[in-house]
Amino acid sequence: MAHAIRRPLFRKPSVLPGFGLTLGYTLAYLGLIVLLPLAALVVRGTGLGVEGMVEALATPRVLNAFRVSISTSLAAAIVNTVFGLVVAWVLVRYDFPLKRVVDALVDLPFALPTAVAGIALTALYADNGWIGQYLAALGIKVAFTPLGIFVALTFVGLPFVVRTVQPVLEDLDREIEEAAASLGATRRQTFRMVVLPYLSPALMTGFSLAFARGLGEYGSVIFIAGNLPNVSEIVPLLIVIKLEQYDYAGATTIGVAMLAMSFVMLLVINLLQNWSRRWSTG
Amino acid sequence: MVDGVMTSETADAPAPAPTAEPWPVRWLLIGTALAFLLLFLLLPLVAVFIEAGREGWEAYRDALVEPDAQAAIGLTLLVAAISVPLNLVFGLCAAWCIAKFEFRGKSLLVTLIDLPFAVSPVVSGLIYVLLFGAQGWLGGIVGELGFKVIFAVPGIVLATIFVTFPFVARELIPLMEQQGTDEEEAARVLGAGGWRTFLWVTLPNVKWGLLYGVLLCNARAMGEFGAVSVVSGHIRGETNTMPLHIEILYNEYQFVAAFAVASLLAGLALVTLVVKSLLEWRYAGELAASHRH
């Protein structure tokens, strides 16, 4: 009976079996597949020392790759936030033909392999492509320029904002908008001062998810980017190039830098999601 | 109506809701959304099939029956057949201990399980090169045992498991948390053993959510490019999966062949989307709350 009054240190007692087995397997599998390899990267990277890492990162080519990756991801995430809000709004508030098909299609970038998206977008936006030929006539080159990277990242980031805003918008009580209207607010004022603040945590979460995805994206970008060093070369491609040259130290350093950026984005996204949850529940 | 002008049309129509947009705004928004989706989603999808069929049925078929393409298709199926079941078992284990028990450090564990989604595909491949490559921690041991991991099939499988790691677990955890432990406890009280409880009570309750997770896991496993590209070594007929085969064909300017192989993966993506949507519409109540649109 002594067990019954002892406060649980690690877990609450339960009549269900299998806790030790399943937790053990989960931890072992997680450790072997995810944590050990990630630790290998971090240890190999820090083994180079701060000086070695800075030296490997502070070359013009690497810095330019970071500039290209960050600026194109940012631009794509901004465009996706604006249009993602419009798409989510239309899907939640209005009725139109084939709405369900359109709703399902939004997830296409999650389902379509990135290499397939990459060659398809290149076929569309090359100078002789379906869309590219009209843009080329206007003097706009998309494929094989940073603009092409932006197009690819817009494609892969598209579902994030729509799918984070959509459920929040569905939960928004129409009575709040009615109250605003009955107090004399115009539709525009209601949207700007009531609806938009309510959606802003979700919008920022979606923006961050799209941005983080853009930073790491590889498959859809390399076909359309042209991969010109210092101009349209993204950071993940630089890791691949360093590996092909057997420059493991260089690849490791850039890998650690990218991992650090992923962790920062993960932290930001977690904070935003917590804020969003508190915001929408009261 | 404000000016007192009331035609028969406006008299019959219900008064416009104060929370609705006027119809020009409405149609402008719908038009903008559809144009954006057409340009960025539908056109690329259509382009895959049209480019694949550009030189007719014969050329399309030839690209798919050619030995290297067949080897790539076979390898892709093999890799998915190994990695998806492994992540399925892991997902069930993780969901069981996380959703059915209360213990310390749970939220940290959930965050760690989601970690692979935050890592760039290229970094996901790089970590295995650093671990199992010639100078890696485990590279020496593996080499002495006569195994080859990097630039061989085991490396491709490992990288695929990593990038598809969270799919099943993150689908099942919220679903099983939501369902609680009442039914399992009742089964136990009525004398069912642990396995019996799991197979007859838990599993039927989560079957559609499980299928949903497996479906997404499989789509990513068959389509993964970046991580697999880093560890594969691109040996034709041996370590090329379908996405890598597409890249080689494309870089050799064999566009029709590249799009022919791509059309198979695009077809898989469409099937995935259709089944996923059907699950969301029919079994909304039996999927995790996040999918109830």
PDB file of N, CA, C and O in Angstrom, chain A residues 37-68:
ATOM      1  N   PRO A  37      22.425  11.224 -35.513  1.00  0.00           N
ATOM      2  CA  PRO A  37      22.967  11.876 -36.719  1.00  0.00           C
ATOM      3  C   PRO A  37      23.053  13.394 -36.588  1.00  0.00           C
ATOM      4  O   PRO A  37      24.023  14.002 -37.041  1.00  0.00           O
ATOM      5  N   LEU A  38      22.034  14.020 -35.949  1.00  0.00           N
ATOM      6  CA  LEU A  38      22.094  15.480 -35.782  1.00  0.00           C
ATOM      7  C   LEU A  38      23.245  15.860 -34.856  1.00  0.00           C
ATOM      8  O   LEU A  38      23.948  16.846 -35.088  1.00  0.00           O
ATOM      9  N   ALA A  39      23.459  15.020 -33.818  1.00  0.00           N
ATOM     10  CA  ALA A  39      24.580  15.285 -32.910  1.00  0.00           C
ATOM     11  C   ALA A  39      25.901  15.164 -33.659  1.00  0.00           C
ATOM     12  O   ALA A  39      26.831  15.950 -33.437  1.00  0.00           O
ATOM     13  N   ALA A  40      25.984  14.197 -34.574  1.00  0.00           N
ATOM     14  CA  ALA A  40      27.209  14.029 -35.364  1.00  0.00           C
ATOM     15  C   ALA A  40      27.523  15.317 -36.123  1.00  0.00           C
ATOM     16  O   ALA A  40      28.673  15.764 -36.167  1.00  0.00           O
ATOM     17  N   LEU A  41      26.496  15.924 -36.699  1.00  0.00           N
ATOM     18  CA  LEU A  41      26.702  17.176 -37.440  1.00  0.00           C
ATOM     19  C   LEU A  41      27.203  18.281 -36.513  1.00  0.00           C
ATOM     20  O   LEU A  41      28.187  18.969 -36.821  1.00  0.00           O
ATOM     21  N   VAL A  42      26.534  18.423 -35.352  1.00  0.00           N
ATOM     22  CA  VAL A  42      26.897  19.516 -34.446  1.00  0.00           C
ATOM     23  C   VAL A  42      28.306  19.316 -33.899  1.00  0.00           C
ATOM     24  O   VAL A  42      29.113  20.254 -33.859  1.00  0.00           O
ATOM     25  N   VAL A  43      28.629  18.068 -33.496  1.00  0.00           N
ATOM     26  CA  VAL A  43      29.954  17.805 -32.929  1.00  0.00           C
ATOM     27  C   VAL A  43      31.040  18.021 -33.982  1.00  0.00           C
ATOM     28  O   VAL A  43      32.066  18.658 -33.720  1.00  0.00           O
ATOM     29  N   ARG A  44      30.809  17.509 -35.193  1.00  0.00           N
ATOM     30  CA  ARG A  44      31.807  17.720 -36.253  1.00  0.00           C
ATOM     31  C   ARG A  44      31.985  19.206 -36.549  1.00  0.00           C
ATOM     32  O   ARG A  44      33.087  19.679 -36.803  1.00  0.00           O
ATOM     33  N   GLY A  45      30.875  19.931 -36.515  1.00  0.00           N
ATOM     34  CA  GLY A  45      30.943  21.369 -36.792  1.00  0.00           C
ATOM     35  C   GLY A  45      31.693  22.121 -35.716  1.00  0.00           C
ATOM     36  O   GLY A  45      32.618  22.885 -36.009  1.00  0.00           O
ATOM     37  N   THR A  46      31.327  21.875 -34.450  1.00  0.00           N
ATOM     38  CA  THR A  46      31.997  22.598 -33.365  1.00  0.00           C
ATOM     39  C   THR A  46      33.449  22.159 -33.231  1.00  0.00           C
ATOM     40  O   THR A  46      34.280  22.906 -32.723  1.00  0.00           O
ATOM     41  N   GLY A  47      33.773  20.951 -33.728  1.00  0.00           N
ATOM     42  CA  GLY A  47      35.152  20.483 -33.712  1.00  0.00           C
ATOM     43  C   GLY A  47      36.075  21.372 -34.535  1.00  0.00           C
ATOM     44  O   GLY A  47      37.281  21.393 -34.338  1.00  0.00           O
ATOM     45  N   LEU A  48      35.485  22.105 -35.464  1.00  0.00           N
ATOM     46  CA  LEU A  48      36.293  22.998 -36.307  1.00  0.00           C
ATOM     47  C   LEU A  48      36.659  24.281 -35.567  1.00  0.00           C
ATOM     48  O   LEU A  48      37.492  25.048 -36.040  1.00  0.00           O
ATOM     49  N   GLY A  49      36.023  24.526 -34.449  1.00  0.00           N
ATOM     50  CA  GLY A  49      36.299  25.740 -33.690  1.00  0.00           C
ATOM     51  C   GLY A  49      35.600  26.944 -34.308  1.00  0.00           C
ATOM     52  O   GLY A  49      35.197  26.919 -35.471  1.00  0.00           O
ATOM     53  N   VAL A  50      35.449  27.984 -33.474  1.00  0.00           N
ATOM     54  CA  VAL A  50      34.749  29.181 -33.934  1.00  0.00           C
ATOM     55  C   VAL A  50      35.483  29.804 -35.125  1.00  0.00           C
ATOM     56  O   VAL A  50      34.876  30.183 -36.120  1.00  0.00           O
ATOM     57  N   GLU A  51      36.820  29.860 -35.008  1.00  0.00           N
ATOM     58  CA  GLU A  51      37.591  30.471 -36.083  1.00  0.00           C
ATOM     59  C   GLU A  51      37.421  29.732 -37.403  1.00  0.00           C
ATOM     60  O   GLU A  51      37.208  30.326 -38.446  1.00  0.00           O
ATOM     61  N   GLY A  52      37.517  28.406 -37.306  1.00  0.00           N
ATOM     62  CA  GLY A  52      37.375  27.590 -38.509  1.00  0.00           C
ATOM     63  C   GLY A  52      36.016  27.778 -39.147  1.00  0.00           C
ATOM     64  O   GLY A  52      35.890  27.851 -40.377  1.00  0.00           O
ATOM     65  N   MET A  53      34.946  27.865 -38.302  1.00  0.00           N
ATOM     66  CA  MET A  53      33.594  28.024 -38.840  1.00  0.00           C
ATOM     67  C   MET A  53      33.425  29.392 -39.490  1.00  0.00           C
ATOM     68  O   MET A  53      32.861  29.507 -40.577  1.00  0.00           O
ATOM     69  N   VAL A  54      33.929  30.416 -38.804  1.00  0.00           N
ATOM     70  CA  VAL A  54      33.798  31.766 -39.362  1.00  0.00           C
ATOM     71  C   VAL A  54      34.546  31.857 -40.693  1.00  0.00           C
ATOM     72  O   VAL A  54      34.038  32.391 -41.684  1.00  0.00           O
ATOM     73  N   GLU A  55      35.724  31.246 -40.712  1.00  0.00           N
ATOM     74  CA  GLU A  55      36.532  31.266 -41.933  1.00  0.00           C
ATOM     75  C   GLU A  55      35.781  30.607 -43.091  1.00  0.00           C
ATOM     76  O   GLU A  55      35.789  31.094 -44.216  1.00  0.00           O
ATOM     77  N   ALA A  56      35.130  29.477 -42.792  1.00  0.00           N
ATOM     78  CA  ALA A  56      34.413  28.765 -43.844  1.00  0.00           C
ATOM     79  C   ALA A  56      33.167  29.523 -44.295  1.00  0.00           C
ATOM     80  O   ALA A  56      32.764  29.439 -45.457  1.00  0.00           O
ATOM     81  N   LEU A  57      32.555  30.265 -43.362  1.00  0.00           N
ATOM     82  CA  LEU A  57      31.304  30.958 -43.707  1.00  0.00           C
ATOM     83  C   LEU A  57      31.548  32.315 -44.354  1.00  0.00           C
ATOM     84  O   LEU A  57      30.748  32.770 -45.172  1.00  0.00           O
ATOM     85  N   ALA A  58      32.661  32.964 -43.982  1.00  0.00           N
ATOM     86  CA  ALA A  58      32.847  34.365 -44.383  1.00  0.00           C
ATOM     87  C   ALA A  58      33.499  34.502 -45.761  1.00  0.00           C
ATOM     88  O   ALA A  58      34.287  35.402 -45.981  1.00  0.00           O
ATOM     89  N   THR A  59      33.154  33.603 -46.675  1.00  0.00           N
ATOM     90  CA  THR A  59      33.612  33.817 -48.047  1.00  0.00           C
ATOM     91  C   THR A  59      32.476  34.460 -48.826  1.00  0.00           C
ATOM     92  O   THR A  59      31.301  34.243 -48.505  1.00  0.00           O
ATOM     93  N   PRO A  60      32.811  35.255 -49.839  1.00  0.00           N
ATOM     94  CA  PRO A  60      31.756  35.964 -50.576  1.00  0.00           C
ATOM     95  C   PRO A  60      30.706  35.008 -51.132  1.00  0.00           C
ATOM     96  O   PRO A  60      29.507  35.296 -51.078  1.00  0.00           O
ATOM     97  N   ARG A  61      31.155  33.844 -51.626  1.00  0.00           N
ATOM     98  CA  ARG A  61      30.199  32.929 -52.246  1.00  0.00           C
ATOM     99  C   ARG A  61      29.173  32.416 -51.238  1.00  0.00           C
ATOM    100  O   ARG A  61      27.973  32.358 -51.526  1.00  0.00           O
ATOM    101  N   VAL A  62      29.652  32.061 -50.029  1.00  0.00           N
ATOM    102  CA  VAL A  62      28.738  31.553 -48.997  1.00  0.00           C
ATOM    103  C   VAL A  62      27.796  32.670 -48.539  1.00  0.00           C
ATOM    104  O   VAL A  62      26.587  32.473 -48.430  1.00  0.00           O
ATOM    105  N   LEU A  63      28.362  33.851 -48.299  1.00  0.00           N
ATOM    106  CA  LEU A  63      27.529  34.958 -47.828  1.00  0.00           C
ATOM    107  C   LEU A  63      26.483  35.330 -48.874  1.00  0.00           C
ATOM    108  O   LEU A  63      25.328  35.607 -48.540  1.00  0.00           O
ATOM    109  N   ASN A  64      26.884  35.307 -50.146  1.00  0.00           N
ATOM    110  CA  ASN A  64      25.912  35.607 -51.196  1.00  0.00           C
ATOM    111  C   ASN A  64      24.816  34.557 -51.259  1.00  0.00           C
ATOM    112  O   ASN A  64      23.650  34.883 -51.514  1.00  0.00           O
ATOM    113  N   ALA A  65      25.195  33.288 -51.028  1.00  0.00           N
ATOM    114  CA  ALA A  65      24.181  32.224 -51.025  1.00  0.00           C
ATOM    115  C   ALA A  65      23.159  32.472 -49.915  1.00  0.00           C
ATOM    116  O   ALA A  65      21.949  32.325 -50.127  1.00  0.00           O
ATOM    117  N   PHE A  66      23.655  32.873 -48.729  1.00  0.00           N
ATOM    118  CA  PHE A  66      22.730  33.181 -47.636  1.00  0.00           C
ATOM    119  C   PHE A  66      21.836  34.361 -47.999  1.00  0.00           C
ATOM    120  O   PHE A  66      20.631  34.359 -47.720  1.00  0.00           O
ATOM    121  N   ARG A  67      22.434  35.375 -48.635  1.00  0.00           N
ATOM    122  CA  ARG A  67      21.648  36.540 -49.030  1.00  0.00           C
ATOM    123  C   ARG A  67      20.533  36.131 -50.009  1.00  0.00           C
ATOM    124  O   ARG A  67      19.371  36.508 -49.837  1.00  0.00           O
ATOM    125  N   VAL A  68      20.900  35.311 -51.018  1.00  0.00           N
ATOM    126  CA  VAL A  68      19.917  34.862 -52.007  1.00  0.00           C
ATOM    127  C   VAL A  68      18.824  34.040 -51.324  1.00  0.00           C
ATOM    128  O   VAL A  68      17.621  34.282 -51.519  1.00  0.00           O
TER     129      VAL A  68
END
